Coordinates of C-alpha atoms in Angstrom, one line a residue:
T16 CA 103.2 51.6 -171.0
N17 CA 104.6 48.5 -172.7
F18 CA 104.7 45.1 -171.2
Y19 CA 106.4 42.0 -172.6
F20 CA 106.7 38.5 -171.2
T21 CA 107.2 35.0 -172.5
P22 CA 104.6 32.7 -170.9
I23 CA 105.7 29.1 -170.0
I24 CA 102.4 27.8 -168.6
T25 CA 99.2 28.1 -170.6
T26 CA 95.9 29.2 -169.1
K27 CA 94.5 25.7 -169.4
E28 CA 97.6 24.2 -167.7
M29 CA 97.4 26.7 -164.9
R30 CA 93.7 25.9 -164.3
E31 CA 94.7 22.2 -164.0
K32 CA 97.6 23.0 -161.6
T33 CA 95.5 25.2 -159.3
G34 CA 92.4 23.1 -159.5
N35 CA 90.5 26.3 -160.4
P36 CA 88.5 26.1 -163.6
D37 CA 87.9 29.8 -163.4
F38 CA 91.6 30.8 -163.2
H39 CA 92.6 33.8 -165.4
Y40 CA 95.9 35.5 -165.8
I41 CA 95.0 39.2 -165.1
L42 CA 96.9 42.3 -166.1
L43 CA 96.3 45.2 -163.7
C44 CA 96.7 48.9 -164.5
N45 CA 99.7 50.3 -162.8
K46 CA 98.9 54.0 -163.1
I47 CA 98.0 56.1 -160.1
C48 CA 96.5 59.1 -161.9
G49 CA 92.9 58.3 -161.0
S50 CA 90.7 56.7 -158.4
A51 CA 89.5 53.8 -160.6
H52 CA 92.8 52.5 -161.9
Y53 CA 93.0 49.8 -159.2
N54 CA 89.9 48.3 -160.9
M55 CA 91.2 48.4 -164.5
Q56 CA 91.9 44.8 -165.4
M57 CA 92.3 42.7 -168.5
N58 CA 92.2 38.9 -168.8
I59 CA 95.1 37.4 -170.6
I60 CA 94.7 34.1 -172.3
V61 CA 97.8 32.0 -172.7
E62 CA 97.6 29.3 -175.3
T63 CA 100.1 27.1 -177.1
E64 CA 101.5 28.4 -180.4
E65 CA 99.4 25.8 -182.3
E66 CA 96.2 26.8 -180.5
Y67 CA 96.9 30.5 -181.3
N68 CA 97.7 29.8 -185.0
K69 CA 94.5 27.8 -185.3
W70 CA 92.5 30.6 -183.8
L71 CA 94.2 33.2 -186.0
A72 CA 93.5 31.2 -189.2
E73 CA 89.8 31.1 -188.2
Q74 CA 89.5 34.9 -187.9
P75 CA 87.9 36.9 -190.7
K76 CA 90.3 38.8 -192.9
F77 CA 90.1 42.5 -193.1
N78 CA 90.1 43.9 -196.6
V79 CA 91.4 47.5 -196.7
A80 CA 90.1 48.1 -200.2
Q81 CA 86.6 47.2 -199.2
A82 CA 86.8 49.5 -196.1
Q83 CA 87.5 52.6 -198.2

């Protein structure tokens, strides 16, 4: 299953709008092939492009040559 969307409100902004500091966007499993799918969830963090790029720059780089 593929899912694409373009967020317009960041997680931080939504927490402020709702007054809920624990607010999370949640992606729920939509399959009905098992009894536990209703409980399969993933938190989605929506940030600004600048925040994402800063986070990405801070991540360690993976060196394929060292992994072999």
